[in-house]
Coordinates of C-alpha atoms in Angstrom, one line a residue:
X26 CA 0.0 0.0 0.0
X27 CA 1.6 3.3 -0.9
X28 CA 2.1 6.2 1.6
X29 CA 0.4 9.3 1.5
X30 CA 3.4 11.5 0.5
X31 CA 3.3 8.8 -2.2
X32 CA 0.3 9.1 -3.6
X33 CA 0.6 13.5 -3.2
X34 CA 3.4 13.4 -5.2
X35 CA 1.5 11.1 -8.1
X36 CA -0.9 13.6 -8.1
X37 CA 1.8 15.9 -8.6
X38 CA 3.7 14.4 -11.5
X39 CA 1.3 11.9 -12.9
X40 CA -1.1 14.9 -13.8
X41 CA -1.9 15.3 -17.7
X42 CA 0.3 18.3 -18.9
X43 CA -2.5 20.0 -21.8
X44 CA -2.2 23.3 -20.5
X45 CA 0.3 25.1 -23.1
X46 CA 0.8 27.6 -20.2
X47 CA 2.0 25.2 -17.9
X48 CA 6.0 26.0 -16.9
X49 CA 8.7 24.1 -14.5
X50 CA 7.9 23.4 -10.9
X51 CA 10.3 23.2 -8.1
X52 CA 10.5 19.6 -7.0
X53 CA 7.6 17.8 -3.9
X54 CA 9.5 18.3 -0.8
X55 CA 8.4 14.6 -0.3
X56 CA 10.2 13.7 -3.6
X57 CA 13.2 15.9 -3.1
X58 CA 14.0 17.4 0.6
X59 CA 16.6 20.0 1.4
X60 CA 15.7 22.3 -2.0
X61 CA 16.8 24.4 -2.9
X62 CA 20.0 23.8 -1.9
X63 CA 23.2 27.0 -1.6
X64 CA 23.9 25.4 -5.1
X65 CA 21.3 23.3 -6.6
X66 CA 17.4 23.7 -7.3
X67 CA 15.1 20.1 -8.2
X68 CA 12.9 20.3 -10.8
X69 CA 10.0 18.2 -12.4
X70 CA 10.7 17.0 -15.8
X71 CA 8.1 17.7 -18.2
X72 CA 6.2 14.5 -18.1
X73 CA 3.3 14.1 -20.1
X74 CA 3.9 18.3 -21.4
X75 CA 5.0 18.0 -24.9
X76 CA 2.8 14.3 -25.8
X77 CA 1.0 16.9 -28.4
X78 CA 3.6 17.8 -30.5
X79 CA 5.0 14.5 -30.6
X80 CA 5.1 12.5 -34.1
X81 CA 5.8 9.2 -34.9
X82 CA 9.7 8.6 -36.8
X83 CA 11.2 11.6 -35.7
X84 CA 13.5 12.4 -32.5
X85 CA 13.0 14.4 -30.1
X86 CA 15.1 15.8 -27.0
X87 CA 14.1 18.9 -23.8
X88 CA 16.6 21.5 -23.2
X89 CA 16.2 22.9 -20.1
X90 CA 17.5 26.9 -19.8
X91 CA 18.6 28.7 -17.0
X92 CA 18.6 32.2 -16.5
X93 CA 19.0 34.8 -13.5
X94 CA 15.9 36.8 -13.0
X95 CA 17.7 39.8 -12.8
X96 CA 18.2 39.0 -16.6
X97 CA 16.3 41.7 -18.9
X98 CA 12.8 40.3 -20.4
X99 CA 14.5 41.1 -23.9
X100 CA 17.2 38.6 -23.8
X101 CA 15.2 35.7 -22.6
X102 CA 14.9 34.2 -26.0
X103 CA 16.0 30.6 -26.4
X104 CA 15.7 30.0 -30.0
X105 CA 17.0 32.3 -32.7
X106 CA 15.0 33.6 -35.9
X107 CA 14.8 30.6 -37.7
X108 CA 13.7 28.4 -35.0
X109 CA 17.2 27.0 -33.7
X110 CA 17.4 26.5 -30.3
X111 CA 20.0 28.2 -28.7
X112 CA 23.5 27.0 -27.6
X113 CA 24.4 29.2 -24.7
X114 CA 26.8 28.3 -22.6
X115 CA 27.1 29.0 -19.1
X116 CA 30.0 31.1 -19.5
X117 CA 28.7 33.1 -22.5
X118 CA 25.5 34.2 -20.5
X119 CA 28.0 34.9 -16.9
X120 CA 25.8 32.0 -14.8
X121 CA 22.4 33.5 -16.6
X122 CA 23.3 36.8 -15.9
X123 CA 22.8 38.5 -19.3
X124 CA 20.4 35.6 -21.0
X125 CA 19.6 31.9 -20.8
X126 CA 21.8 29.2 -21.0
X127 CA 21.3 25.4 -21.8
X128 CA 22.3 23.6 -18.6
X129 CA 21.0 20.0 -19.8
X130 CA 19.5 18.0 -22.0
X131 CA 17.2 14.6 -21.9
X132 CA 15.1 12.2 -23.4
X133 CA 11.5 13.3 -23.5
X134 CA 9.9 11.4 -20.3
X135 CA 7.7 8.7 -21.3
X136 CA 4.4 9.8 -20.5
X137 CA 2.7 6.2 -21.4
X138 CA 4.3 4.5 -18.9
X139 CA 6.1 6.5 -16.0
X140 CA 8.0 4.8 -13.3
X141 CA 6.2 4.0 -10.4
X142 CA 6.6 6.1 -7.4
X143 CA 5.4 3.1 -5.3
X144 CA 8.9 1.8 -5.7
X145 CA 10.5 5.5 -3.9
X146 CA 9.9 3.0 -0.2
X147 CA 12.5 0.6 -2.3
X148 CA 15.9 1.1 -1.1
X149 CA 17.3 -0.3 -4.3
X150 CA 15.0 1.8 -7.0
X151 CA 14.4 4.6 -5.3
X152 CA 17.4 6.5 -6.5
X153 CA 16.8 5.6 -10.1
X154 CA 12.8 6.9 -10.0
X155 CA 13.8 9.9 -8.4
X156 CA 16.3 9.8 -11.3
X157 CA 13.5 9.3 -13.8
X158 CA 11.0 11.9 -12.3
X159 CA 13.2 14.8 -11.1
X160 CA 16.2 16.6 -12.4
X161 CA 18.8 18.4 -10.4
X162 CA 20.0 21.9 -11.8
X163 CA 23.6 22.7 -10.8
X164 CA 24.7 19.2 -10.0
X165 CA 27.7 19.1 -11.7
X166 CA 31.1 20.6 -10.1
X167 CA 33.6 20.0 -12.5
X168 CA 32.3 20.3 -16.2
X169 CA 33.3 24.3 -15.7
X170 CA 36.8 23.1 -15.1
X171 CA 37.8 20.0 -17.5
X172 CA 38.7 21.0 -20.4
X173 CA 37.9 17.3 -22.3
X174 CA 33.5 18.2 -20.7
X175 CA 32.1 17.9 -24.1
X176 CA 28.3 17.7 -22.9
X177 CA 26.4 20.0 -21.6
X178 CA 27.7 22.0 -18.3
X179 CA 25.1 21.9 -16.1
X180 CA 27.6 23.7 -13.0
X181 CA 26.1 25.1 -9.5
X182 CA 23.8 27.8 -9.1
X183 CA 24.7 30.9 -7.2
X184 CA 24.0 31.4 -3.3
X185 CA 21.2 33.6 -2.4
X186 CA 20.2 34.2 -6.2
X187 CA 17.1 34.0 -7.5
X188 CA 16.5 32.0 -11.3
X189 CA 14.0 31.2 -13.3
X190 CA 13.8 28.0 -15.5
X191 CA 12.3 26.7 -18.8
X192 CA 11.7 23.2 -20.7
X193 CA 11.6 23.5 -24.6
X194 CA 10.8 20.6 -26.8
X195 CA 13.2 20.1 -30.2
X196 CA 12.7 18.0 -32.6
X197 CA 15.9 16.3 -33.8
X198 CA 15.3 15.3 -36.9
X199 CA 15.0 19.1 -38.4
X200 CA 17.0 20.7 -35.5
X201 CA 14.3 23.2 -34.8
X202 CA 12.2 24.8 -31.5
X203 CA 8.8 22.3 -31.9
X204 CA 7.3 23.8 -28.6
X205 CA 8.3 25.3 -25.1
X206 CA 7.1 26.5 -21.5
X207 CA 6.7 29.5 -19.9
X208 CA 9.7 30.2 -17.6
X209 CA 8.8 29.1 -14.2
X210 CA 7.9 31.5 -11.3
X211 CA 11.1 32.9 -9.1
X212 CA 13.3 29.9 -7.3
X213 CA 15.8 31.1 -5.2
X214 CA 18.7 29.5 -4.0
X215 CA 19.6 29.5 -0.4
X216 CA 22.0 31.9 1.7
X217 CA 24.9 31.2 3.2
X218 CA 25.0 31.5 6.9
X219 CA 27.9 34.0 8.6
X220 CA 29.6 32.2 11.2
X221 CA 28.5 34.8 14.1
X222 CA 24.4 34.4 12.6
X223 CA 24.8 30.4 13.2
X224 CA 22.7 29.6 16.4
X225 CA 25.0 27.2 18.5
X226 CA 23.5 25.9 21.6
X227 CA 22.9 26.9 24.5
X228 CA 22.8 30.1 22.4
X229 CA 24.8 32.7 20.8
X230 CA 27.1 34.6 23.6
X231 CA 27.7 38.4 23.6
X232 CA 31.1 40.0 24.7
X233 CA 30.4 40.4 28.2
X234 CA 29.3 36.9 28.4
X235 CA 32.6 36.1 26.8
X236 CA 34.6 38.1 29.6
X237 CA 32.6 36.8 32.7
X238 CA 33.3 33.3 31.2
X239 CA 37.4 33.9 30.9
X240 CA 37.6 35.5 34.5
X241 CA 35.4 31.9 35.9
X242 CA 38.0 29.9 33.9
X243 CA 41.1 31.7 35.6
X244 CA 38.9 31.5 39.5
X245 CA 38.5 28.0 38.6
X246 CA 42.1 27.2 37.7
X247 CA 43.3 28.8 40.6
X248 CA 40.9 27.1 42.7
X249 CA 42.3 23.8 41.2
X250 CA 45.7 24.7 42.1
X251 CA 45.4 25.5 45.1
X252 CA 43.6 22.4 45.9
X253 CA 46.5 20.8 43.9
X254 CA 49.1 22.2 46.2
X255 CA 47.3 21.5 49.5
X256 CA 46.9 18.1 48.6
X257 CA 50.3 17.4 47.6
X258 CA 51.6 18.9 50.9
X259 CA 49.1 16.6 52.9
X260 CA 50.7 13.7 51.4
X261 CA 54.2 14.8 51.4
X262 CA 53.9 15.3 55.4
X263 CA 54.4 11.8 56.7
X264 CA 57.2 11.1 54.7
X265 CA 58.7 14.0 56.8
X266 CA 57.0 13.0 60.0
X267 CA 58.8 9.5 59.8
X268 CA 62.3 10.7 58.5
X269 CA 62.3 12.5 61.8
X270 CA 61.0 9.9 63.7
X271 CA 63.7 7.4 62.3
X272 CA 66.0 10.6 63.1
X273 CA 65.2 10.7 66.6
X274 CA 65.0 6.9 67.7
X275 CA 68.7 6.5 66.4
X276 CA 69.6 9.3 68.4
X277 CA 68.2 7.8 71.2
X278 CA 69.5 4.4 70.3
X279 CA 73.3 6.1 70.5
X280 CA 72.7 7.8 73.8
X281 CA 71.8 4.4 75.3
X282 CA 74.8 2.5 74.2
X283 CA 77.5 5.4 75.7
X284 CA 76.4 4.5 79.1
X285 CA 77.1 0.4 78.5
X286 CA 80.5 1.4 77.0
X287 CA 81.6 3.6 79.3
X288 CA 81.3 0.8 82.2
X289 CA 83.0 -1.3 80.2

């Protein structure tokens, strides 16, 4: 029997897309928790979106762009004037900052028959229907940086920045746009926390609390070694006490034996 979060999140993504307004949500937080991340934002794929312009013999592939929403409304474009989809990198655009770029591409999701999300409770399928159901924008940390990364870069988002995302639909038989979504509504990423803002238990401390705990340490390690010191005199006494004992009794011993000599 599924779970409720289950069955939520099939009502999610199992929905019919035939709205041609419909544009990119942010991930079920049953499906993916923790998102956004500082880096990374989980999307939906496009299941069941683009089954209309789909035609029998021909290929077809979903680009998914990225683009800061401080970008101007003018360069969101992501096809050119004969239809091409665009190539933007994420270098060429600055991270989205002055247009789109492509940060991935897949396989149209099969709409017909979608993995099950009764097998997310599976240990051993869960990653790959998560795989199959969401995709992870920013999840790769090293395409930016090796210089044999032929695919697509899809490197991390920005802290604390707010983006927008979109799923278009190309036919790759012809090369051209066949259809596309709106751009989603604002997703922003999360903000890093400075060191003095982190709550540490039993809370944060201010300076005087800081100075009245230094002067307790020092009282305390005085305390100790004085207590130290007393207790190493305490046990160094009788070893006096009895070298002065053993002192005395020879003494004593001596001043016995003149007299038995002397009669001698």
């Amino acid at each position: 029997m599924c779970s409720p979060w289950v069955v939520v999140a099939f009502c999610c993504l199992g929905q019919l897309y035939a709205d041609k307004s419909l544009k990119p949500q942010i991930a079920a937080p049953q499906l993916a928790t923790n998102n956004p991340t500082l880096t990374t934002v989980a999307l939906e794929k496009p299941f069941c979106m683009f089954d209309s312009s789909l035609h029998p013999n021909k290929s077809y592939a979903v680009y998914l762009y990225v683009m800061k929403e401080s970008a101007s409304a003018i360069s969101s474009l992501v096809s050119n004037n004969n239809g091409k989809p665009l190539n933007s990198t994420f270098q060429q655009t600055s991270g989205g900052q002055i247009g789109p770029y492509k940060a991935a591409l897949f396989n149209v999701p099969n709409c017909a028959s979608p993995p099950k999300l009764a097998d997310v409770g599976d240990v051993n399928k869960a990653s790959d229907v998560l795989k199959q159901y969401l995709f992870r924008v920013g999840d790769d940390g090293t395409c930016l940086y090796d210089p044999n990364f032929l695919a697509v870069c899809n490197p991390p988002l920005s802290p604390d920045t707010t983006y927008r995302f979109k799923y278009v639909l190309v036919d790759n038989t012809e090369g051209i746009m066949k259809e596309q979504t709106l751009w989603s509504d604002p997703i922003k990423t999360r903000r890093v926390k400075l060191p003095l803002k982190i709550d540490t238990w039993p809370g944060p401390r201010s300076g005087g609390m800081i100075v009245i705990t230094s002067i307790l340490s020092v009282l305390v390690f005085l305390l100790l070694a004085g207590f130290l010191a007393s207790v190493s005199s305490v046990v160094m006494r009788p070893e006096d006490s009895s070298a002065e004992t053993k002192h005395t009794s020879q003494t004593i011993q001596q001043s016995e034996l003149r007299p038995q000599l002397s009669s001698e």
